[in-house]
Short mmCIF file of C-alpha atoms and ligand atoms in Angstrom, two decimals:
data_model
loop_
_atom_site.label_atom_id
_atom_site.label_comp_id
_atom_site.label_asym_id
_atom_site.label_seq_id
_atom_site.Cartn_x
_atom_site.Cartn_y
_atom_site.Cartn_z
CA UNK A 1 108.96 155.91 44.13
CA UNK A 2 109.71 154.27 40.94
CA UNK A 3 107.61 155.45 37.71
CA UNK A 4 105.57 153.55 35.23
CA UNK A 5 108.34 154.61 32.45
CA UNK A 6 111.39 153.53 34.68
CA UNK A 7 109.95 150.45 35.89
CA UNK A 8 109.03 149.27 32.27
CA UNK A 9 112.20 149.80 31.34
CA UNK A 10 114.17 148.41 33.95
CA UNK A 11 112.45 144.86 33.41
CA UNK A 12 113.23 145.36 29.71
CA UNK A 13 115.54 142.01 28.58
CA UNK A 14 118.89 143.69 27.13
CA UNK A 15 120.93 141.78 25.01
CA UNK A 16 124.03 142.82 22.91
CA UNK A 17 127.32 141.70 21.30
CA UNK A 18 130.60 141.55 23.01
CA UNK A 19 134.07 142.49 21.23
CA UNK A 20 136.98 144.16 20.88
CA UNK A 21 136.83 146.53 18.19
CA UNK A 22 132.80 146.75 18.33
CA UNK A 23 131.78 149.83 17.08
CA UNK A 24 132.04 148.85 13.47
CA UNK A 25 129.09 145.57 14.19
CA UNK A 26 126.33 146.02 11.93
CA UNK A 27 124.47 143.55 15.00
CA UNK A 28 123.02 146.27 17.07
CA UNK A 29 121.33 147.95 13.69
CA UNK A 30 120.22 144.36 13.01
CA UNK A 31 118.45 143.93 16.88
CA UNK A 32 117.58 147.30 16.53
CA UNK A 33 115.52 147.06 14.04
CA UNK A 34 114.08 143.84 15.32
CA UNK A 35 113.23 145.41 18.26
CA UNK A 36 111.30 148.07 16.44
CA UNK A 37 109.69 146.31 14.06
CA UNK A 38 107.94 143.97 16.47
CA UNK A 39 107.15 146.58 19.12
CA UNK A 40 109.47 144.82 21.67
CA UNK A 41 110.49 146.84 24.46
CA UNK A 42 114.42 145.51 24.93
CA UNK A 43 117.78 146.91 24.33
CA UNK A 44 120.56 145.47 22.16
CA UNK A 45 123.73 147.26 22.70
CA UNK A 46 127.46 146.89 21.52
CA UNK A 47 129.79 146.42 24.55
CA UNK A 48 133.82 146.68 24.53
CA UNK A 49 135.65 144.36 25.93
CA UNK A 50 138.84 143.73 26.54
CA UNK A 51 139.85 139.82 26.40
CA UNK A 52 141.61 140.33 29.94
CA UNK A 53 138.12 141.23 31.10
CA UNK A 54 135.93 139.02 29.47
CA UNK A 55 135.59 136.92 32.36
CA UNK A 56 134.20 139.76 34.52
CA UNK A 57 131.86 141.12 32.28
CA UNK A 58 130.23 137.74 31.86
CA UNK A 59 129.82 137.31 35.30
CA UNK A 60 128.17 140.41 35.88
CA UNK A 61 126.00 140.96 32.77
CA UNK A 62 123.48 138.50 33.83
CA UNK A 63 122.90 140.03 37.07
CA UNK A 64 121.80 143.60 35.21
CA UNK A 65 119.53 142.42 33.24
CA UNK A 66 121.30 140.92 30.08
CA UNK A 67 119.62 137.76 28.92
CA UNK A 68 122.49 136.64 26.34
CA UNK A 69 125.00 138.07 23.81
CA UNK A 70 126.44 137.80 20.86
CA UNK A 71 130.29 137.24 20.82
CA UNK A 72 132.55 138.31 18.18
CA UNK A 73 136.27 138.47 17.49
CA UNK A 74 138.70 138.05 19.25
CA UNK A 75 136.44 136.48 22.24
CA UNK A 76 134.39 133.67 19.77
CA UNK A 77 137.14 130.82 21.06
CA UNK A 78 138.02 131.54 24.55
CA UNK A 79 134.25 131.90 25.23
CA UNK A 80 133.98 127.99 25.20
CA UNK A 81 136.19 128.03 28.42
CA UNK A 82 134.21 130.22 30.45
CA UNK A 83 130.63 128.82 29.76
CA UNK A 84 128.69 126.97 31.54
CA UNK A 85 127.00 124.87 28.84
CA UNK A 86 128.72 124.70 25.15
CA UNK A 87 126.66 122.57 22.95
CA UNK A 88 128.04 120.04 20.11
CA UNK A 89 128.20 122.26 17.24
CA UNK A 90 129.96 124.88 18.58
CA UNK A 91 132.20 122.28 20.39
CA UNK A 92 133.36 120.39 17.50
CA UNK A 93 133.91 124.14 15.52
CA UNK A 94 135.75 125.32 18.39
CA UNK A 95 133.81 128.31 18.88
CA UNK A 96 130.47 130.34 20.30
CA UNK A 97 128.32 133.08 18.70
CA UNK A 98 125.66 133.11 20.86
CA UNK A 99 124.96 132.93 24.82
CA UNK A 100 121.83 132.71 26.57
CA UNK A 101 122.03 133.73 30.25
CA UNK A 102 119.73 130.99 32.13
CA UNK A 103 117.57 131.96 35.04
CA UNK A 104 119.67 130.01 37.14
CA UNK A 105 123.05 132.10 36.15
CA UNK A 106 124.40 129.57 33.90
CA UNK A 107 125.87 130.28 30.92
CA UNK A 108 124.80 128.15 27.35
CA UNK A 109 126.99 128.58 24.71
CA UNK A 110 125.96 127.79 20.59
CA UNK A 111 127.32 128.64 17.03
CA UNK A 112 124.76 129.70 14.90
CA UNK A 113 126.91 130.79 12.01
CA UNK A 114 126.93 127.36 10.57
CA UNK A 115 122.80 127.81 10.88
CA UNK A 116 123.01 131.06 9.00
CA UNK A 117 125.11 129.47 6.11
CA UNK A 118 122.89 127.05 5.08
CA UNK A 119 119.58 129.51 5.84
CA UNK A 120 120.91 131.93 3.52
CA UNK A 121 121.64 129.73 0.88
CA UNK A 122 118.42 128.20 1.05
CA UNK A 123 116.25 131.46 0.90
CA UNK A 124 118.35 133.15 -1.75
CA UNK A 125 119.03 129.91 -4.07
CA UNK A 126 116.05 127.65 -3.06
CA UNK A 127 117.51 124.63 -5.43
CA UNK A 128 120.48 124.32 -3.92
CA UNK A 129 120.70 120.98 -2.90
CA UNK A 130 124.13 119.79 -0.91
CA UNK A 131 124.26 116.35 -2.41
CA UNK A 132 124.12 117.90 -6.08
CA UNK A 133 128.02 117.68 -6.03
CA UNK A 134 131.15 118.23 -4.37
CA UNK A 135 131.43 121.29 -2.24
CA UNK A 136 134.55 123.73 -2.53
CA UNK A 137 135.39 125.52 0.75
CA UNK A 138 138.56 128.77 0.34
CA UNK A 139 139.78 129.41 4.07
CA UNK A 140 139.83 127.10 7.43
CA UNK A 141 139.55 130.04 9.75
CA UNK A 142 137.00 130.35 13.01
CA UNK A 143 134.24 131.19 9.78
CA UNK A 144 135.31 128.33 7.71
CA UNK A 145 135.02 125.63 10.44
CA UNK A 146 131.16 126.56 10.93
CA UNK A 147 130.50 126.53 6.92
CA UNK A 148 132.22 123.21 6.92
CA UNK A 149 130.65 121.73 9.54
CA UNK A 150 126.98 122.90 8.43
CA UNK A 151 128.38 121.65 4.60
CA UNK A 152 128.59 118.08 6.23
CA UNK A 153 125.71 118.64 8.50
CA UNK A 154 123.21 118.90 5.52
CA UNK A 155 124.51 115.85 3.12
CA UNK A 156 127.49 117.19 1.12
CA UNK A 157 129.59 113.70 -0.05
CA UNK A 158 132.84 115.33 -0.78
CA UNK A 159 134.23 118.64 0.76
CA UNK A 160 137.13 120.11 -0.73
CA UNK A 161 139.46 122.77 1.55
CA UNK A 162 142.09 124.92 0.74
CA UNK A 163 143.74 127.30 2.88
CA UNK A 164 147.18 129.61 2.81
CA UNK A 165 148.31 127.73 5.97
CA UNK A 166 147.71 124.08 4.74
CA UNK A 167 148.04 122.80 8.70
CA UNK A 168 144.71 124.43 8.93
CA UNK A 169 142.82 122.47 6.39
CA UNK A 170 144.51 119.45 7.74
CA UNK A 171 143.07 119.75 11.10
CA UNK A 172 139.70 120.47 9.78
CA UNK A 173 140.43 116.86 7.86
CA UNK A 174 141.68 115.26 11.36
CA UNK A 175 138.24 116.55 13.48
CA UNK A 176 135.67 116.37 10.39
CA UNK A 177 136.56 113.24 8.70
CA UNK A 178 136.76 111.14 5.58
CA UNK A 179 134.19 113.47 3.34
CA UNK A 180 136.49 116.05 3.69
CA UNK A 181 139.65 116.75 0.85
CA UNK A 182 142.69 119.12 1.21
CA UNK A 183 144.03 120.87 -1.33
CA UNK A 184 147.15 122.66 -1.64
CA UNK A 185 146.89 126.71 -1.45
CA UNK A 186 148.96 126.71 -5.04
CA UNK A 187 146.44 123.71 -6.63
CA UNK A 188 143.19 125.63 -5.15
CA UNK A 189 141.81 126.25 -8.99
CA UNK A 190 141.76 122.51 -9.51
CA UNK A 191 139.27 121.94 -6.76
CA UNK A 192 136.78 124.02 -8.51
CA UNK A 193 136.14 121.15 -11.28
CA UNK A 194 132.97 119.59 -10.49
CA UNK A 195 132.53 121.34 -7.67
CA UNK A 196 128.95 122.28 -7.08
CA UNK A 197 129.43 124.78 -4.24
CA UNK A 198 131.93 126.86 -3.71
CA UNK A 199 132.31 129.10 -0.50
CA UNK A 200 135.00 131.91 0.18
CA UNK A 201 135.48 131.73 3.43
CA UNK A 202 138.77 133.73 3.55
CA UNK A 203 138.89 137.54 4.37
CA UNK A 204 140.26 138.13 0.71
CA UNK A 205 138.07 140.12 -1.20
CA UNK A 206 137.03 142.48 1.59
CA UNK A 207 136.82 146.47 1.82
CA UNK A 208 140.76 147.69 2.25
CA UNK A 209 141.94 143.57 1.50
CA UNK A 210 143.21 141.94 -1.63
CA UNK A 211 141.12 140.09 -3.59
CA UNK A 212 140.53 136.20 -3.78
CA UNK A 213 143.17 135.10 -6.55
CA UNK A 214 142.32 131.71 -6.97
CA UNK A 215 142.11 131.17 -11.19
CA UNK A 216 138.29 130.40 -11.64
CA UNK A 217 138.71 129.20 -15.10
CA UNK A 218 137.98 125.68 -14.04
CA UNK A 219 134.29 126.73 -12.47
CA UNK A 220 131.30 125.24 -13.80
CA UNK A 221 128.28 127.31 -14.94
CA UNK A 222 125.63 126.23 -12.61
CA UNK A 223 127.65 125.77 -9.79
CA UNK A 224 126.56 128.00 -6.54
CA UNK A 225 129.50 130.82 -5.57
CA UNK A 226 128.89 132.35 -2.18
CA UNK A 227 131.22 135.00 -0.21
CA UNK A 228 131.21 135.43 4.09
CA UNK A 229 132.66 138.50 3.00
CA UNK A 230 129.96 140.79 2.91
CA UNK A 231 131.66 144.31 2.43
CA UNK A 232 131.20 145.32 -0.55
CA UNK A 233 128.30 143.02 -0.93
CA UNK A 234 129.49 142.13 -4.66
CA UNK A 235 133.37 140.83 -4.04
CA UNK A 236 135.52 140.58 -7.01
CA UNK A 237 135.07 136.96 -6.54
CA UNK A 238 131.20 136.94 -6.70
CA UNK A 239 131.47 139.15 -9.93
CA UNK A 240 134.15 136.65 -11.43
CA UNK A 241 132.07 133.74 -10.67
CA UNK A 242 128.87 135.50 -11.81
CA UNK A 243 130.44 136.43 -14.88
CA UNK A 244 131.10 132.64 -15.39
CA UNK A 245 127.09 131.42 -15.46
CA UNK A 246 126.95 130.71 -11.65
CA UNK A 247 124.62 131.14 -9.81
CA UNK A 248 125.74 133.61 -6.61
CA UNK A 249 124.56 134.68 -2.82
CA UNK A 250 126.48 137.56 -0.64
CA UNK A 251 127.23 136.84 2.16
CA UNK A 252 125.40 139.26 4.28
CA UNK A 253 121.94 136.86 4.47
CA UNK A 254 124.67 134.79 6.82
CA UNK A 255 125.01 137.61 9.32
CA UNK A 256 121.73 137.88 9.21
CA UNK A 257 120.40 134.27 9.63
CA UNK A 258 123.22 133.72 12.58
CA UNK A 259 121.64 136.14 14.19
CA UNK A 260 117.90 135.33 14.28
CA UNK A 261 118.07 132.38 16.89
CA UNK A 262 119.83 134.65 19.28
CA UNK A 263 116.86 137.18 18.96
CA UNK A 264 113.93 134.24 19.51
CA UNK A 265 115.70 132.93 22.48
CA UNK A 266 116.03 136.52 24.26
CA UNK A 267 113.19 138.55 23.41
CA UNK A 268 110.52 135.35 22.33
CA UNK A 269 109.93 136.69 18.69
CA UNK A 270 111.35 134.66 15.65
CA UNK A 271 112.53 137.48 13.70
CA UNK A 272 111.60 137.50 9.87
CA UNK A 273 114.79 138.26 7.63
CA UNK A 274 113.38 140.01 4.18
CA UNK A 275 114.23 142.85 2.22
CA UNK A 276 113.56 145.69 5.09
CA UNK A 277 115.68 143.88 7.24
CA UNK A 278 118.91 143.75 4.66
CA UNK A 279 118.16 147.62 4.11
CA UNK A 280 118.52 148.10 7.78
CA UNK A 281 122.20 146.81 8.31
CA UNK A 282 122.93 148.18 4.76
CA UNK A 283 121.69 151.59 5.48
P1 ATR B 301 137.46 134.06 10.65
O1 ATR B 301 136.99 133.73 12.03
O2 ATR B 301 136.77 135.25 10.05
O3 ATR B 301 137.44 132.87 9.75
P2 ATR B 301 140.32 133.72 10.85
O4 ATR B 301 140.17 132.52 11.74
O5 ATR B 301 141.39 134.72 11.17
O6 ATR B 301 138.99 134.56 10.81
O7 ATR B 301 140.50 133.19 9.33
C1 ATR B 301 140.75 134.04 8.26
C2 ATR B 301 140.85 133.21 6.99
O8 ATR B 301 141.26 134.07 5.89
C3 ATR B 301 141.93 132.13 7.06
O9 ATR B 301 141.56 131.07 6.20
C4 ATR B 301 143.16 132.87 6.52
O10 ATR B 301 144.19 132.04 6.05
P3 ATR B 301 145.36 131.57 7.07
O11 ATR B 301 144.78 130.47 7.89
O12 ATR B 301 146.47 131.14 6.19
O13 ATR B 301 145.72 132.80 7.89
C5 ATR B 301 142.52 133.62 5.38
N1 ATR B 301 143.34 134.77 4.96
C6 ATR B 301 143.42 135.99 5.56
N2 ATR B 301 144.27 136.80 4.87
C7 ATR B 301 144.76 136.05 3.84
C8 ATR B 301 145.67 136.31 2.77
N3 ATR B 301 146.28 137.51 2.62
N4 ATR B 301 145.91 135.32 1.87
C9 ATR B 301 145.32 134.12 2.00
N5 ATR B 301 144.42 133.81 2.99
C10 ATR B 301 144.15 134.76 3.89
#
């Protein structure tokens, strides 16, 4: 004899991010709140996982309920291998942030990070155009691959790369193409002239990490600065750049944004990302 309670929430979609650490995601607070604020009965829960049992887990989730995750380091790579489904984006940037669990048991793989780039930068500096000028991209990490490809995506002529390991940057050249312009790690400040966008997409600059140390003196007021770091939410290098007369977005509208299409496929709700919503991963 099954209740009304039990039986409501045993046909309740669950959803939730896989990793290894997780407990530190602000994702399920995000969901959470989601959730809540639309009166959706679901679950979005962080799960552990070990890589050596990612496999597993993905072949059972679907068949308790789970109708996608998130997927978050280390797993955002070897995901591609084990989907069913991967679709161009997160292909060509070589990594998946999202699943949706079909009916039929198949597994669809996409990136939305590259989706919750440009969506930030659109609600928090609504001039921003990509074509204004060229763009100026720190890092060519798992993160910087989506911001690049999203850069290209929306009509930036000329993106410039710089990163420690310079093979990186030169791979993101050999997939991406002819727009795209490496810089040596030592020359990075000289990429900032003209540059119209500039995008840390490093780890530098968050909680317990040095900061970005790039020389800034050649950034031009006006420009757009934006950080994927978003702990603190005010790096050193948004401060610097700031200070400088540009114009500046934290990075935490991108975890955000990446996360909404995940949320409308699984529970059927766009979710709306304002001012409650930052409070509720903040708080
Ligand atoms: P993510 O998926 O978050 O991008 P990642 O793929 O490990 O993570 O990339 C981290 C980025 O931060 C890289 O661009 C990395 O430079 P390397 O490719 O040389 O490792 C950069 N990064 C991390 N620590 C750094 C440091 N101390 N100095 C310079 N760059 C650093």
């Amino acid at each position: 004899m099954i209740d009304d309670t039990s039986f409501t929430i045993a046909n309740a979609p669950l959803a939730g991010v896989i990793g290894m650490p997780i407990a530190h995601s602000r994702s399920p607070a995000l969901h959470g709140h989601w959730l809540r604020r639309y009166g959706i009965k679901g679950y979005y829960v962080p799960l552990p996982v070990m890589p050596e049992h990612l496999a597993d887990v993905l072949r059972i989730l679907p068949r308790a309920g789970f109708v996608g995750v998130n997927v978050t380091i280390p797993h955002k790579e070897a995901i591609l291998g084990l989907a069913d489904a991967v679709t161009d984006r997160a292909a060509l940037i070589g990594a998946a942030n999202t699943l949706i669990f079909r009916p039929d048991g198949k597994i669809h793989a996409d990136n939305t990070d590259g989706y919750g780039f440009i969506a930030n930068l659109r609600q928090n500096a609504p001039d921003w155009q990509a074509d204004a000028g060229p763009a100026a991209v720190i890092g060519a990490g798992g993160a910087a691959r989506a911001v690049v490809a999203s850069l290209l995506d929306s009509g930036v002529r000329e993106l410039r790369i710089t990163n420690r390991t310079r093979l990186r940057s030169e791979q993101i050249k050999a997939e991406f193409g002819a727009r795209v312009v490496v810089y040596d790690w030592a020359q990075a400040g000289n990429m900032l002239e003209g540059a119209q966008t500039v995008v840390n997409a490093t780890s530098l600059g968050m909680e317990g990490k040095q900061a970005l140390r790039i020389p800034l003196e050649a950034l031009s007021p006006g420009a757009l600065a934006t950080d994927l770091v978003y702990t603190p939410l005010m790096t050193p290098f948004l401060i610097e750049a700031q200070g400088r007369g540009c114009r500046i977005v934290d990075g935490l509208g991108m975890l955000l944004h990446q996360a909404a299409p995940g949320f409308e496929r699984w529970f059927g709700q766009r979710p709306e990302v304002d001012d409650d919503t930052r409070r509720a991963v903040i708080g």
